[in-house]
Structure formats: structure tokens, C-alpha cells
Short mmCIF file of C-alpha atoms in Angstrom, two decimals:
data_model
loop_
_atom_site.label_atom_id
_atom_site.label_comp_id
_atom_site.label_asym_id
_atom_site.label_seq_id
_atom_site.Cartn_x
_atom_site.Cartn_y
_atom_site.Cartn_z
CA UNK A 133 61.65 64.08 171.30
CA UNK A 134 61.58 60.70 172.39
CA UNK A 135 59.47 58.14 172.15
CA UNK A 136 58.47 55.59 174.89
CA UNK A 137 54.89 54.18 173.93
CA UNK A 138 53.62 52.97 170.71
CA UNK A 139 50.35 54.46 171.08
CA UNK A 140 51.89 58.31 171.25
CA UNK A 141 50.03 59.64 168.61
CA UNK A 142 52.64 62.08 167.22
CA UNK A 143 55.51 59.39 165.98
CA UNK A 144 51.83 57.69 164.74
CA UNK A 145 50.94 60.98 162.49
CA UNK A 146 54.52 60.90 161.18
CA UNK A 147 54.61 57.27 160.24
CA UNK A 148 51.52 57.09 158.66
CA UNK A 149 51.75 60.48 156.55
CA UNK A 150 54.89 58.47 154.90
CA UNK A 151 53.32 55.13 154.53
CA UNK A 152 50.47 56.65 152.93
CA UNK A 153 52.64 58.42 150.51
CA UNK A 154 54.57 55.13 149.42
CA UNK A 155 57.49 56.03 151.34
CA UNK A 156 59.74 52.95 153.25
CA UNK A 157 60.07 53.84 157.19
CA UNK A 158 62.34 51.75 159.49
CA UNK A 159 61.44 52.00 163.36
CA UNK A 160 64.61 51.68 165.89
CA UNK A 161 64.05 50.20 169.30
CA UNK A 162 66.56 49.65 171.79
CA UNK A 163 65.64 46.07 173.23
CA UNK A 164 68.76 45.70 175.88
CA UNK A 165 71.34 47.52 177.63
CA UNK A 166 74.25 46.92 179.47
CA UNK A 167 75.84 49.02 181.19
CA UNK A 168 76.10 53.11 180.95
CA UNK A 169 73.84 54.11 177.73
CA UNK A 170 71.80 57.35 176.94
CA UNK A 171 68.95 55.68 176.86
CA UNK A 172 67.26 52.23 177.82
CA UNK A 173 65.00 49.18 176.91
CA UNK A 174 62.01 50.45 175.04
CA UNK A 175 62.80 53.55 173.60
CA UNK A 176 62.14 54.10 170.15
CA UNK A 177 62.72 56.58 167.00
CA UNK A 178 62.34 56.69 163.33
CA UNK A 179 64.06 57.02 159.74
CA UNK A 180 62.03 57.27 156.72
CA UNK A 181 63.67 56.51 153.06
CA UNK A 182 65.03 60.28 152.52
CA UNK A 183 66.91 60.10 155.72
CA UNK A 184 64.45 61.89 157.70
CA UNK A 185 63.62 61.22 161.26
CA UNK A 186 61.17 61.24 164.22
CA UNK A 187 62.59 60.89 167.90
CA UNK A 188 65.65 59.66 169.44
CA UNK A 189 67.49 56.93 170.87
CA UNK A 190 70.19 59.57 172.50
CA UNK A 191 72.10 61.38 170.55
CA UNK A 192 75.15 61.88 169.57
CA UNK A 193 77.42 59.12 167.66
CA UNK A 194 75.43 55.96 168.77
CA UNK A 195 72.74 57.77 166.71
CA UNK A 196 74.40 58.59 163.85
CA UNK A 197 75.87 54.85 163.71
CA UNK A 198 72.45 53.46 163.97
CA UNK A 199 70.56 55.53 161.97
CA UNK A 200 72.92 54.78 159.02
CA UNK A 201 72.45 50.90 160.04
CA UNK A 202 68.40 51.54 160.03
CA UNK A 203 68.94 53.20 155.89
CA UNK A 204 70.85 49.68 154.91
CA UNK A 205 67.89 47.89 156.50
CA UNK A 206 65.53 50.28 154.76
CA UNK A 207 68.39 49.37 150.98
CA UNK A 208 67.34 45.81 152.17
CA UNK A 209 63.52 46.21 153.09
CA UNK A 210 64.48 43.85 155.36
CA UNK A 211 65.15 43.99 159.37
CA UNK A 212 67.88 43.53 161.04
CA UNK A 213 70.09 43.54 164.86
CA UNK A 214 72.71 45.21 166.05
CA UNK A 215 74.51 45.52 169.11
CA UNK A 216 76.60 49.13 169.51
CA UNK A 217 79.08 50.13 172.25
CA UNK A 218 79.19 53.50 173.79
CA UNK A 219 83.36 53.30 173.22
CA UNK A 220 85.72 52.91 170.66
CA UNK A 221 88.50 49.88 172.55
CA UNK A 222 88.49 46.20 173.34
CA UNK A 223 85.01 45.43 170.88
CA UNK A 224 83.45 42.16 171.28
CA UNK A 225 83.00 40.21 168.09
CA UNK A 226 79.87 42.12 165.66
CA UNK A 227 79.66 45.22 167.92
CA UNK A 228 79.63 48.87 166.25
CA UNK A 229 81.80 51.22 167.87
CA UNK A 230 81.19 54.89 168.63
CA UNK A 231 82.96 57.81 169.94
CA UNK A 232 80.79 57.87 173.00
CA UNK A 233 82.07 57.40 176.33
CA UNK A 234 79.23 55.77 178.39
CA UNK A 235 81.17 52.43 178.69
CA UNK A 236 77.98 50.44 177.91
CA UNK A 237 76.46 48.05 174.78
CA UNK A 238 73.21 48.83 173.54
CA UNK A 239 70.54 46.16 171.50
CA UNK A 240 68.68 47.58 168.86
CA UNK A 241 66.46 46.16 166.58
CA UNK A 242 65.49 47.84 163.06
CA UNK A 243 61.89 46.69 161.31
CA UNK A 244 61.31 47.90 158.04
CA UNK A 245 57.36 49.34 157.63
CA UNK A 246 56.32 49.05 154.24
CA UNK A 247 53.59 50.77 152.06
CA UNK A 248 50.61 49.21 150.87
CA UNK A 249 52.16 47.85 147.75
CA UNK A 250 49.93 48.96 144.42
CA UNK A 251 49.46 46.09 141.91
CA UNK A 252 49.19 48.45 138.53
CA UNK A 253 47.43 46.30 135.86
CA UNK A 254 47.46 47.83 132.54
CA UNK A 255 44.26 45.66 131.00
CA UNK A 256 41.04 44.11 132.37
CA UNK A 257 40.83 41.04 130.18
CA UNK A 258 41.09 37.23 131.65
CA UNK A 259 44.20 37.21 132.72
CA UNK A 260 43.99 40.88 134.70
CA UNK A 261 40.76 38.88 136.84
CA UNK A 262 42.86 36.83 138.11
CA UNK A 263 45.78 39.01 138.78
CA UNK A 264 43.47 41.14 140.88
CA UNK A 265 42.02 38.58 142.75
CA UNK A 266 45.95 37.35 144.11
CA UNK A 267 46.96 40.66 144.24
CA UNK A 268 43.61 41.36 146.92
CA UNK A 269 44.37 38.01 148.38
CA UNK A 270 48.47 38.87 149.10
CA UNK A 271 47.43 42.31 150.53
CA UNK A 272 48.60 44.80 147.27
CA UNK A 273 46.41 47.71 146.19
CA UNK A 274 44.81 46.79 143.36
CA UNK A 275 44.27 49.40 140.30
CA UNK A 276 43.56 48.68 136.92
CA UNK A 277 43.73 50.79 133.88
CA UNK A 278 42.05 49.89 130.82
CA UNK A 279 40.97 51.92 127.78
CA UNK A 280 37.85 49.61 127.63
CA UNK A 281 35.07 50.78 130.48
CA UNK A 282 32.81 48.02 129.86
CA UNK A 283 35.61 45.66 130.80
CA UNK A 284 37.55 47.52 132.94
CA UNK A 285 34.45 48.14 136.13
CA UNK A 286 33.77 46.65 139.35
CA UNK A 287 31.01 44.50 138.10
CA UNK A 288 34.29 42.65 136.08
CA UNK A 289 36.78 43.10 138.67
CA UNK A 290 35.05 43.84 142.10
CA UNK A 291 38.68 43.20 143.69
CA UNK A 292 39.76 46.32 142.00
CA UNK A 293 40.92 49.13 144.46
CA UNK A 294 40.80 52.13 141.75
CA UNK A 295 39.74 51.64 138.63
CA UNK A 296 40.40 54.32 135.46
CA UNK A 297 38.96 53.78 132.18
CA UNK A 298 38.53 55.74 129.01
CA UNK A 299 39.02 55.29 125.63
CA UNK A 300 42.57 57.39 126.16
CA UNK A 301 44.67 55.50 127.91
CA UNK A 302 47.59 57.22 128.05
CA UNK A 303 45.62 59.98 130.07
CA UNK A 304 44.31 57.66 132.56
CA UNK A 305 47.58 56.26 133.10
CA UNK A 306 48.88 59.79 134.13
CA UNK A 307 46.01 59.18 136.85
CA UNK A 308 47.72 57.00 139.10
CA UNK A 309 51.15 58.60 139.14
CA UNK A 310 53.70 55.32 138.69
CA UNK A 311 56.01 55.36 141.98
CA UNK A 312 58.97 53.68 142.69
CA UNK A 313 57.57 50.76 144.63
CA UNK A 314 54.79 50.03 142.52
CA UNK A 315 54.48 46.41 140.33
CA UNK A 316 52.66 47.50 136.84
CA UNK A 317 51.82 44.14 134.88
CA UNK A 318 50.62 44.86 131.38
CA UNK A 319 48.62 42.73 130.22
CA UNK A 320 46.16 44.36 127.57
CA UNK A 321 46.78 42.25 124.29
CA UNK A 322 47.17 45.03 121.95
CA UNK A 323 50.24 45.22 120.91
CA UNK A 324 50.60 49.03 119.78
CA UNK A 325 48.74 50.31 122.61
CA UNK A 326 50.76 48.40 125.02
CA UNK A 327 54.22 49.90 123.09
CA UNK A 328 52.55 53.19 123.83
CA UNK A 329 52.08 52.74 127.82
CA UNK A 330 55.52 51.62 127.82
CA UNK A 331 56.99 54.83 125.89
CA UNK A 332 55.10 56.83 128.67
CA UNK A 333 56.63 54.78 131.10
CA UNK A 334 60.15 54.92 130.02
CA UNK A 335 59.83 58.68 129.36
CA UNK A 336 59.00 59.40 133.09
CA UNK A 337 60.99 60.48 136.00
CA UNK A 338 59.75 57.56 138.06
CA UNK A 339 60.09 54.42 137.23
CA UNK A 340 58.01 51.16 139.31
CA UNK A 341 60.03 48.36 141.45
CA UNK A 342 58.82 45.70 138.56
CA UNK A 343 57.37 46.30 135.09
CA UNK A 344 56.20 43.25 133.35
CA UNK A 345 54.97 42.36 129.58
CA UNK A 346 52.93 39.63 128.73
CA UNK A 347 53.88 39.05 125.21
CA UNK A 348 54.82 36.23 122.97
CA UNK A 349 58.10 36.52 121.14
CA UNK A 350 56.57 38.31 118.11
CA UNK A 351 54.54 40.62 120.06
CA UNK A 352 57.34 41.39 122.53
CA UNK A 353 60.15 41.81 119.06
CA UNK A 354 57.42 44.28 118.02
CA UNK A 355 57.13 46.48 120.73
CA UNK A 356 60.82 45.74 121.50
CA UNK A 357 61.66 47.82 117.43
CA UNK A 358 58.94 50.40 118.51
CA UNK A 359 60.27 51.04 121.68
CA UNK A 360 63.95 51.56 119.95
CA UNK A 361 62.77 53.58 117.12
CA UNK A 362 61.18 55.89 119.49
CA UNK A 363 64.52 56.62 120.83
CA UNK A 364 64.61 54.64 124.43
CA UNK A 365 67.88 53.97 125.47
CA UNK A 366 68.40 49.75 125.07
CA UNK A 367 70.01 49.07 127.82
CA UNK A 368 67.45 50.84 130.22
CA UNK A 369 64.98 48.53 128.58
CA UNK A 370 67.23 46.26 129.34
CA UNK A 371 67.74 46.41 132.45
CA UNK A 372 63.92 47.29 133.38
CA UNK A 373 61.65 45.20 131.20
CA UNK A 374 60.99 42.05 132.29
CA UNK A 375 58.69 39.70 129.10
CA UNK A 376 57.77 36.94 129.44
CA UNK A 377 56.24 37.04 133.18
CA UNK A 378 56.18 34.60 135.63
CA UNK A 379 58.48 32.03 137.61
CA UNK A 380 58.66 29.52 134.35
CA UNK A 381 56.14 26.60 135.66
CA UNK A 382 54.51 25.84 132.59
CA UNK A 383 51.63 28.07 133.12
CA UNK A 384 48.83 27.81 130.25
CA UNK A 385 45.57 29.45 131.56
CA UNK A 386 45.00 33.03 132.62
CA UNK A 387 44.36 31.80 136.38
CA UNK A 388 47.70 29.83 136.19
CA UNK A 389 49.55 32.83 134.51
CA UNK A 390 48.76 34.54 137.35
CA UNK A 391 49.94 32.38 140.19
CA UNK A 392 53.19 32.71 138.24
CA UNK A 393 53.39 36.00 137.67
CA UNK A 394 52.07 36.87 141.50
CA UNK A 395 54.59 34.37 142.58
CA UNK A 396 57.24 36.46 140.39
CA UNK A 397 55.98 39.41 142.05
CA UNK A 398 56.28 37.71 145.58
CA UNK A 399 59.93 36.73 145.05
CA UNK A 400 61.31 39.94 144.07
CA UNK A 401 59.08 41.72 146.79
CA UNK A 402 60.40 39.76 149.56
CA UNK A 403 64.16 39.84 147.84
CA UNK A 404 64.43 35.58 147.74
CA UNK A 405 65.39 33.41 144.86
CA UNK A 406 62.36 31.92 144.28
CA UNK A 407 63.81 28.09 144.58
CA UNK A 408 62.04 24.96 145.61
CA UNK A 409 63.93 23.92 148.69
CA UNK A 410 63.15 20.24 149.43
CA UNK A 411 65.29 19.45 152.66
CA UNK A 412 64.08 16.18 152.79
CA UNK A 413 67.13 14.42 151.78
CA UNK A 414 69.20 16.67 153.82
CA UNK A 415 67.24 15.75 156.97
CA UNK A 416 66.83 12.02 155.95
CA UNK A 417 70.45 11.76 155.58
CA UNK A 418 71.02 12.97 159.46
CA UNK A 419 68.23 10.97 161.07
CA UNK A 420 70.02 7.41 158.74
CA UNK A 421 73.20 8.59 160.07
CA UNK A 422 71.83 8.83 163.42
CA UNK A 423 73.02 12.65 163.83
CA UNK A 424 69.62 13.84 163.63
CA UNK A 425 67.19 15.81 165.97
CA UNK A 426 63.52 15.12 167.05
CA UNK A 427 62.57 18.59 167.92
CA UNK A 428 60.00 19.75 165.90
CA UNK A 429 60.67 23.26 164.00
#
């Protein structure tokens, strides 16, 4: 089936019925041809996260090669353009060849649709407040578990998408069903309890994008010996745990603990290094040199 018009309400059923379920979709669109190609300017299909697709830009090998191009852009979350030849001989310079026999080069360009990203905040104390009001503010689906109701409500934290609360924790938590691309920040204060959630959340089959403790070293060396003597593997926690949070800016108060840690968040979300970059040496150095450019960028 393939797909001309963004408004065609069948690739819009299929797309949304992923994105609602968390799930990463890239969207192909051939943007130029020249020459001989199946298929021309505007045509579109679509490849979700498990390989599955909607559509078709024509078939055949120039599919195949471009659908495996639109998973590496999905691996990336990041989009990307490529230019593919319908032949195999004499390939310009970044062109993907194919056993097709058209003769022509084809354009596409891969976006990567994301989810809603869900902001999991384990705690509704003063630094959760502020977390949920950056989280709401940078677009993330805000839920908060706390074991605490008259804390955890939307009179407290009326940013809050979903909200569970009960004095069992653990059973709340099972609520929300952790996913793969979720960001859980704990941030309750009791140390035990938060050991606890994170023995539930090492013990499950799915385990969130980012998973950060707010802890002080003797809090986090607690929870680190309970976590062990419960029998999780070390270098999972490794490899998983991230404590203390936040880019290190010398954060002090909840609201500036959670600029860092959203800003943590951020950077790994959007795959950067979180850096300052001041170009203004770079740039002063041309214009003194007289190398420089006016243009404004």
C-alpha cells in the first residue's frame, strides 16, 4: 500500500497505535529522483522499532536497503539522508547500491517519531515539585508515585499527569508498567524504601532509558550493600544506576537540583555531550585574522 498524503488516515491509525504504546517509528520519504526509480518525490512508508512496517517506497532491494538505513536512524533516535541507486556499478561518492536495475538515484529522508516520553518520579517531596514542573515544561509525561497520598495529589503537584499513591508502594509501582524509554528519578528520601523500588526494578524484564538516585554517599553505600545482598548482579547496577543526578553545576536547592537533573535527562535524551560550547574565541580569532564572515547564522 502506498502512501502519498499525510492526511490518509490508515498510515495515521498505524503510527499512532505505536506512539501511544511507547514504541520508536521512523517515517521514509523519498524527497528527489533522478532518473528511472519505482517510485517518486513524495511517497512515503513506515518502520516501527520491531522492524515492522506500513507502505512502500517500491519494493524490492531499494527497500530492503532503506528500511535497514531507517532501523539505524531509529538505534540513533536521530534522522538522517540518504541517497540510493537503482544499480550496483560506477557509485557516486555516499550512494547505497542495490541490485535493482532502474538506472536512477533516489533521495530519501528518515525522521525518527518519538513517544511522549514519561518522567517516572518515585517521591512527591520538594525536589519531585520541581522535577514535575520541567518535566511539563520540556513536554515528558509526568507520573509520580509516592507511598504518601497527602503529598503525592494534584493539589501538591497539579503538573502531575498520573498520579498513584498508597501506603504500598511497591504495588503502585507495578501500576505504571516501567518501559524501556521511560526516565524514573527517585527521589523519596527514605533510604530502605527507595532500596526496595530499586530491587523491583532490577528484578524486572524491562528496564527504563535512565534510572537515577538522589542519594548522598552514605545513603547511596547503603542501598548500594542492600542491593548486593539481595543478590543483583554488580555490574548491571553498574552499568544502569546512575547516583548522584545531575550535570555537576553546583546545584544546592531542590529547584536547582532539578534544572540539573532535567538537564541530565535532556542530554542523554537528545544523545549530546552536554558541553558548554563558547565559540566566541573561535569566531573572534577569524574576524582578527580577517578570514571571517558577516552572515548572520
Amino acid at each position: 500500500m502506498a502512501i502519498e498524503y499525510p492526511s490518509d488516515p490508515a498510515f495515521m491509525r498505524w503510527v499512532l497505535e505505536r506512539l501511544e504504546k511507547g514504541k520508536l517509528v521512523a517515517m521514509i520519504e523519498i524527497t528527489k529522483k533522478a532518473g528511472s526509480a519505482p517510485r517518486g518525490p513524495g511517497t512515503k512508508m513506515f518502520v516501527d522499532e520491531d522492524g515492522n512496517t506500513f507502505g512502500t517506497i517500491g519494493g524490492g532491494d531499494f527497500e530492503r536497503k532503506v528500511v535497514e538505513e531507517a532501523k539505524k536512524a531509529i538505534e540513533a533516535r536521530k534522522p538522517m539522508e540518504r541517497k540510493v541507486a537503482m544499480f550496483r556499478e560506477n557509485l557516486y561518492e555516499d550512494v547505497i547500491a542495490t541490485e535493482q536495475l532502474c538506472g536512477g538515484v533516489v533521495t530519501v529522508f528518515i525522521d525518527v517519531l518519538k513517544p511522549l516520553q514519561r518522567l517516572v518520579l518515585i517521591g512527591a517531596g520538594h525536589v519531585a515539585r520541581p522535577l514535575a514542573k520541567l518535566g511539563k515544561m520540556l513536554n515528558y509525561r509526568v507520573i509520580v508515585v509516592d507511598n504518601f497520598p497527602q503529598y503525592a495529589n494534584k493539589d501538591k503537584i497539579p503538573e502531575a499527569d498520573e498520579i498513584y499513591a498508597s501506603s504500598d508502594i511497591i504495588s503502585e509501582l507495578d501500576k505504571i508498567k516501567l518501559d524501556k524509554n521511560d526516565f524514573v528519578v527517585i527521589v523519596h528520601g527514605d533510604g530502605a524504601l527507595e532500596a526496595e523500588v530499586l530491587k523491583k526494578i532490577f528484578r524486572g524484564n524491562v528496564f527504563p532509558r535512565y534510572l537515577g538516585l538522589l542519594a548522598g554517599g552514605g545513603k547511596l553505600a547503603y542501598i548500594l550493600k542492600a542491593l548486593l545482598e539481595s543478590g543483583i548482579d554488580p555490574n548491571v547496577i553498574r552499568n544502569k544506576l546512575i547516583s548522584p543526578i545531575g550535570l555537576s553545576v553546583g546545584s544546592e536547592t531542590p529547584e536547582e537540583i532539578a534544572i540539573a537533573v532535567m538537564a541530565e535527562i535532556l542530554k542523554i535524551d537528545r544523545g549530546t555531550q552536554g558541553v558548554h560550547e563558547n565559540r566566541v574565541p573561535e569566531i573572534l580569532d577569524q574576524l582578527l585574522k580577517g578570514g571571517g564572515k558577516d552572515e548572520q547564522k
